[in-house]
Amino acid sequence: MAHGGPGGPGHRARAGLPAGDEVGEERTYRLSRILAAEELAEAAQRAEEVDLGRAWQERSHRFRTGGKQVVVSLRLDPARRDDLLATALAVVTEAPEPDGRLRLDLTFQDRRHAEWAVWQAASGAEVLSPEWLRHAVRDRAAAIAERHVE
């Protein structure tokens, strides 16, 4: 038995586990959302034709090639690089800036994934494009700041 919790969108496909449910439908569980697990005495039941390795490869491929992928250009504090690259689907370009920050073009699964990932970098990221993402980050930061005015 697994219990879900908050995990947020945009986690890489490797953060999930393909599995089956009781009626034979395929499901993927986000490992980041599992708060507790209990090993059961009985073994999982699945049809012999189910190949979990193949299912994993197919789902990973669909995740990385499906959806309306977004390329984001940004300047980034190098201290935030590894965290942001861990969630990006691909690094299109990467170059150092004169001020010590990095200039990156990164591919994300979709708009929601891009916004979530950039928000994780907090003040360490400056979105250059697309414009809709600059506005989304600015509006979200302004709303949070407004709630915290004393």
PDB file of C-alpha atoms in Angstrom:
ATOM      1  CA  MET A   1       0.000   0.000   0.000  1.00  0.00           C
ATOM      2  CA  ALA A   2       1.374   3.437  -0.894  1.00  0.00           C
ATOM      3  CA  HIS A   3       0.189   6.812   0.334  1.00  0.00           C
ATOM      4  CA  GLY A   4       0.500   9.847  -1.947  1.00  0.00           C
ATOM      5  CA  GLY A   5       1.415  13.365  -0.963  1.00  0.00           C
ATOM      6  CA  PRO A   6       2.425  16.632  -2.558  1.00  0.00           C
ATOM      7  CA  GLY A   7       5.083  16.247  -5.226  1.00  0.00           C
ATOM      8  CA  GLY A   8       4.422  18.954  -7.785  1.00  0.00           C
ATOM      9  CA  PRO A   9       4.422  18.683 -11.548  1.00  0.00           C
ATOM     10  CA  GLY A  10       7.459  18.392 -13.686  1.00  0.00           C
ATOM     11  CA  HIS A  11       9.343  15.543 -12.116  1.00  0.00           C
ATOM     12  CA  ARG A  12      11.407  13.554 -14.576  1.00  0.00           C
ATOM     13  CA  ALA A  13      10.006  10.299 -15.858  1.00  0.00           C
ATOM     14  CA  ARG A  14      12.598   8.414 -13.836  1.00  0.00           C
ATOM     15  CA  ALA A  15      10.770   9.591 -10.719  1.00  0.00           C
ATOM     16  CA  GLY A  16       7.874   7.208 -11.422  1.00  0.00           C
ATOM     17  CA  LEU A  17       7.278   3.508 -11.263  1.00  0.00           C
ATOM     18  CA  PRO A  18       5.132   1.725 -13.836  1.00  0.00           C
ATOM     19  CA  ALA A  19       2.776  -0.716 -12.221  1.00  0.00           C
ATOM     20  CA  GLY A  20      -0.607  -2.327 -12.690  1.00  0.00           C
ATOM     21  CA  ASP A  21      -3.808  -1.959 -10.775  1.00  0.00           C
ATOM     22  CA  GLU A  22      -6.390  -4.511  -9.744  1.00  0.00           C
ATOM     23  CA  VAL A  23      -8.324  -4.387 -13.029  1.00  0.00           C
ATOM     24  CA  GLY A  24      -5.297  -4.686 -15.315  1.00  0.00           C
ATOM     25  CA  GLU A  25      -4.940  -1.040 -16.348  1.00  0.00           C
ATOM     26  CA  GLU A  26      -1.449   0.399 -16.452  1.00  0.00           C
ATOM     27  CA  ARG A  27      -0.651   3.177 -14.006  1.00  0.00           C
ATOM     28  CA  THR A  28       2.452   5.152 -13.126  1.00  0.00           C
ATOM     29  CA  TYR A  29       3.038   6.176  -9.547  1.00  0.00           C
ATOM     30  CA  ARG A  30       5.171   9.226  -8.775  1.00  0.00           C
ATOM     31  CA  LEU A  31       7.775   8.097  -6.288  1.00  0.00           C
ATOM     32  CA  SER A  32       8.063  11.700  -5.093  1.00  0.00           C
ATOM     33  CA  ARG A  33       4.454  11.531  -3.893  1.00  0.00           C
ATOM     34  CA  ILE A  34       4.738   8.289  -1.941  1.00  0.00           C
ATOM     35  CA  LEU A  35       4.999   9.179   1.727  1.00  0.00           C
ATOM     36  CA  ALA A  36       4.926   5.654   3.130  1.00  0.00           C
ATOM     37  CA  ALA A  37       4.892   2.104   1.817  1.00  0.00           C
ATOM     38  CA  GLU A  38       4.163  -1.225   3.389  1.00  0.00           C
ATOM     39  CA  GLU A  39       5.385  -4.537   2.011  1.00  0.00           C
ATOM     40  CA  LEU A  40       2.567  -7.024   1.660  1.00  0.00           C
ATOM     41  CA  ALA A  41       2.969 -10.764   2.157  1.00  0.00           C
ATOM     42  CA  GLU A  42       1.331 -11.640  -1.159  1.00  0.00           C
ATOM     43  CA  ALA A  43       3.209 -11.121  -4.400  1.00  0.00           C
ATOM     44  CA  ALA A  44       1.967  -8.645  -7.000  1.00  0.00           C
ATOM     45  CA  GLN A  45      -0.118 -10.268  -9.704  1.00  0.00           C
ATOM     46  CA  ARG A  46       0.366  -9.328 -13.348  1.00  0.00           C
ATOM     47  CA  ALA A  47      -0.129 -11.055 -16.645  1.00  0.00           C
ATOM     48  CA  GLU A  48       2.905 -12.880 -18.055  1.00  0.00           C
ATOM     49  CA  GLU A  49       2.892 -10.667 -21.162  1.00  0.00           C
ATOM     50  CA  VAL A  50       3.529  -7.541 -19.052  1.00  0.00           C
ATOM     51  CA  ASP A  51       7.136  -6.456 -19.537  1.00  0.00           C
ATOM     52  CA  LEU A  52       7.867  -3.776 -16.919  1.00  0.00           C
ATOM     53  CA  GLY A  53      11.209  -2.915 -18.508  1.00  0.00           C
ATOM     54  CA  ARG A  54       9.608  -2.306 -21.882  1.00  0.00           C
ATOM     55  CA  ALA A  55       6.740  -0.373 -20.294  1.00  0.00           C
ATOM     56  CA  TRP A  56       9.265   1.843 -18.498  1.00  0.00           C
ATOM     57  CA  GLN A  57      11.147   2.562 -21.727  1.00  0.00           C
ATOM     58  CA  GLU A  58       7.929   3.353 -23.615  1.00  0.00           C
ATOM     59  CA  ARG A  59       6.642   5.686 -20.927  1.00  0.00           C
ATOM     60  CA  SER A  60       9.983   7.446 -20.623  1.00  0.00           C
ATOM     61  CA  HIS A  61      10.047   7.961 -24.384  1.00  0.00           C
ATOM     62  CA  ARG A  62       6.465   9.307 -24.417  1.00  0.00           C
ATOM     63  CA  PHE A  63       7.278  11.678 -21.565  1.00  0.00           C
ATOM     64  CA  ARG A  64      10.382  13.046 -23.249  1.00  0.00           C
ATOM     65  CA  THR A  65       8.866  13.401 -26.718  1.00  0.00           C
ATOM     66  CA  GLY A  66       5.202  14.070 -26.057  1.00  0.00           C
ATOM     67  CA  GLY A  67       3.291  17.139 -25.063  1.00  0.00           C
ATOM     68  CA  LYS A  68       3.929  20.685 -26.157  1.00  0.00           C
ATOM     69  CA  GLN A  69       7.575  21.015 -25.214  1.00  0.00           C
ATOM     70  CA  VAL A  70       8.907  24.442 -24.305  1.00  0.00           C
ATOM     71  CA  VAL A  71      12.416  25.864 -24.717  1.00  0.00           C
ATOM     72  CA  VAL A  72      13.292  28.370 -21.995  1.00  0.00           C
ATOM     73  CA  SER A  73      16.196  30.827 -22.179  1.00  0.00           C
ATOM     74  CA  LEU A  74      17.467  32.018 -18.826  1.00  0.00           C
ATOM     75  CA  ARG A  75      20.361  33.305 -16.795  1.00  0.00           C
ATOM     76  CA  LEU A  76      21.120  31.113 -13.803  1.00  0.00           C
ATOM     77  CA  ASP A  77      23.201  31.196 -10.653  1.00  0.00           C
ATOM     78  CA  PRO A  78      25.673  28.297 -11.105  1.00  0.00           C
ATOM     79  CA  ALA A  79      24.751  27.043  -7.616  1.00  0.00           C
ATOM     80  CA  ARG A  80      21.241  26.236  -8.969  1.00  0.00           C
ATOM     81  CA  ARG A  81      22.451  24.539 -12.173  1.00  0.00           C
ATOM     82  CA  ASP A  82      22.381  20.882 -11.095  1.00  0.00           C
ATOM     83  CA  ASP A  83      18.915  21.162  -9.554  1.00  0.00           C
ATOM     84  CA  LEU A  84      17.414  22.789 -12.643  1.00  0.00           C
ATOM     85  CA  LEU A  85      19.153  20.454 -15.089  1.00  0.00           C
ATOM     86  CA  ALA A  86      17.891  17.456 -13.105  1.00  0.00           C
ATOM     87  CA  THR A  87      14.335  18.329 -14.139  1.00  0.00           C
ATOM     88  CA  ALA A  88      14.909  19.682 -17.664  1.00  0.00           C
ATOM     89  CA  LEU A  89      14.391  17.280 -20.543  1.00  0.00           C
ATOM     90  CA  ALA A  90      17.410  18.608 -22.445  1.00  0.00           C
ATOM     91  CA  VAL A  91      20.087  21.292 -22.429  1.00  0.00           C
ATOM     92  CA  VAL A  92      20.009  23.032 -25.797  1.00  0.00           C
ATOM     93  CA  THR A  93      22.842  25.488 -25.054  1.00  0.00           C
ATOM     94  CA  GLU A  94      24.938  26.450 -22.057  1.00  0.00           C
ATOM     95  CA  ALA A  95      27.518  29.237 -21.794  1.00  0.00           C
ATOM     96  CA  PRO A  96      29.065  31.333 -19.020  1.00  0.00           C
ATOM     97  CA  GLU A  97      28.048  35.006 -18.777  1.00  0.00           C
ATOM     98  CA  PRO A  98      30.567  37.767 -17.898  1.00  0.00           C
ATOM     99  CA  ASP A  99      28.886  38.280 -14.487  1.00  0.00           C
ATOM    100  CA  GLY A 100      29.498  34.631 -13.499  1.00  0.00           C
ATOM    101  CA  ARG A 101      25.969  33.420 -14.157  1.00  0.00           C
ATOM    102  CA  LEU A 102      25.187  30.813 -16.799  1.00  0.00           C
ATOM    103  CA  ARG A 103      23.174  31.425 -19.946  1.00  0.00           C
ATOM    104  CA  LEU A 104      21.051  28.333 -20.667  1.00  0.00           C
ATOM    105  CA  ASP A 105      18.446  27.220 -23.155  1.00  0.00           C
ATOM    106  CA  LEU A 106      16.565  24.276 -21.660  1.00  0.00           C
ATOM    107  CA  THR A 107      13.724  22.099 -22.933  1.00  0.00           C
ATOM    108  CA  PHE A 108      10.815  21.273 -20.622  1.00  0.00           C
ATOM    109  CA  GLN A 109       7.841  18.932 -21.106  1.00  0.00           C
ATOM    110  CA  ASP A 110       5.274  21.741 -21.311  1.00  0.00           C
ATOM    111  CA  ARG A 111       4.396  25.180 -19.949  1.00  0.00           C
ATOM    112  CA  ARG A 112       3.455  23.864 -16.526  1.00  0.00           C
ATOM    113  CA  HIS A 113       6.699  21.921 -16.198  1.00  0.00           C
ATOM    114  CA  ALA A 114       8.735  24.976 -17.272  1.00  0.00           C
ATOM    115  CA  GLU A 115       7.064  27.280 -14.765  1.00  0.00           C
ATOM    116  CA  TRP A 116       7.403  24.768 -11.955  1.00  0.00           C
ATOM    117  CA  ALA A 117      11.088  24.123 -12.676  1.00  0.00           C
ATOM    118  CA  VAL A 118      12.045  27.786 -12.973  1.00  0.00           C
ATOM    119  CA  TRP A 119      10.154  28.601  -9.779  1.00  0.00           C
ATOM    120  CA  GLN A 120      12.272  25.999  -7.944  1.00  0.00           C
ATOM    121  CA  ALA A 121      15.388  28.022  -8.818  1.00  0.00           C
ATOM    122  CA  ALA A 122      13.837  31.014  -7.022  1.00  0.00           C
ATOM    123  CA  SER A 123      15.877  34.215  -7.259  1.00  0.00           C
ATOM    124  CA  GLY A 124      18.746  32.227  -8.794  1.00  0.00           C
ATOM    125  CA  ALA A 125      17.021  32.295 -12.196  1.00  0.00           C
ATOM    126  CA  GLU A 126      16.136  35.116 -14.570  1.00  0.00           C
ATOM    127  CA  VAL A 127      13.857  34.054 -17.411  1.00  0.00           C
ATOM    128  CA  LEU A 128      14.789  35.703 -20.707  1.00  0.00           C
ATOM    129  CA  SER A 129      12.168  33.975 -22.843  1.00  0.00           C
ATOM    130  CA  PRO A 130       9.484  32.992 -23.563  1.00  0.00           C
ATOM    131  CA  GLU A 131       7.674  36.170 -22.554  1.00  0.00           C
ATOM    132  CA  TRP A 132       4.666  34.320 -21.104  1.00  0.00           C
ATOM    133  CA  LEU A 133       6.998  32.590 -18.624  1.00  0.00           C
ATOM    134  CA  ARG A 134       8.631  35.897 -17.601  1.00  0.00           C
ATOM    135  CA  HIS A 135       5.146  37.235 -16.865  1.00  0.00           C
ATOM    136  CA  ALA A 136       4.057  34.092 -15.014  1.00  0.00           C
ATOM    137  CA  VAL A 137       7.111  34.152 -12.722  1.00  0.00           C
ATOM    138  CA  ARG A 138       6.756  37.915 -12.118  1.00  0.00           C
ATOM    139  CA  ASP A 139       3.030  37.671 -11.357  1.00  0.00           C
ATOM    140  CA  ARG A 140       3.505  34.725  -9.012  1.00  0.00           C
ATOM    141  CA  ALA A 141       6.318  36.473  -7.119  1.00  0.00           C
ATOM    142  CA  ALA A 142       4.261  39.696  -6.867  1.00  0.00           C
ATOM    143  CA  ALA A 143       1.248  37.808  -5.477  1.00  0.00           C
ATOM    144  CA  ILE A 144       3.390  36.125  -2.830  1.00  0.00           C
ATOM    145  CA  ALA A 145       5.124  39.394  -1.920  1.00  0.00           C
ATOM    146  CA  GLU A 146       1.744  41.140  -1.605  1.00  0.00           C
ATOM    147  CA  ARG A 147       0.506  38.501   0.840  1.00  0.00           C
ATOM    148  CA  HIS A 148       3.558  39.083   3.035  1.00  0.00           C
ATOM    149  CA  VAL A 149       3.448  42.887   3.284  1.00  0.00           C
ATOM    150  CA  GLU A 150       3.292  43.954   6.903  1.00  0.00           C
TER     151      GLU A 150
END
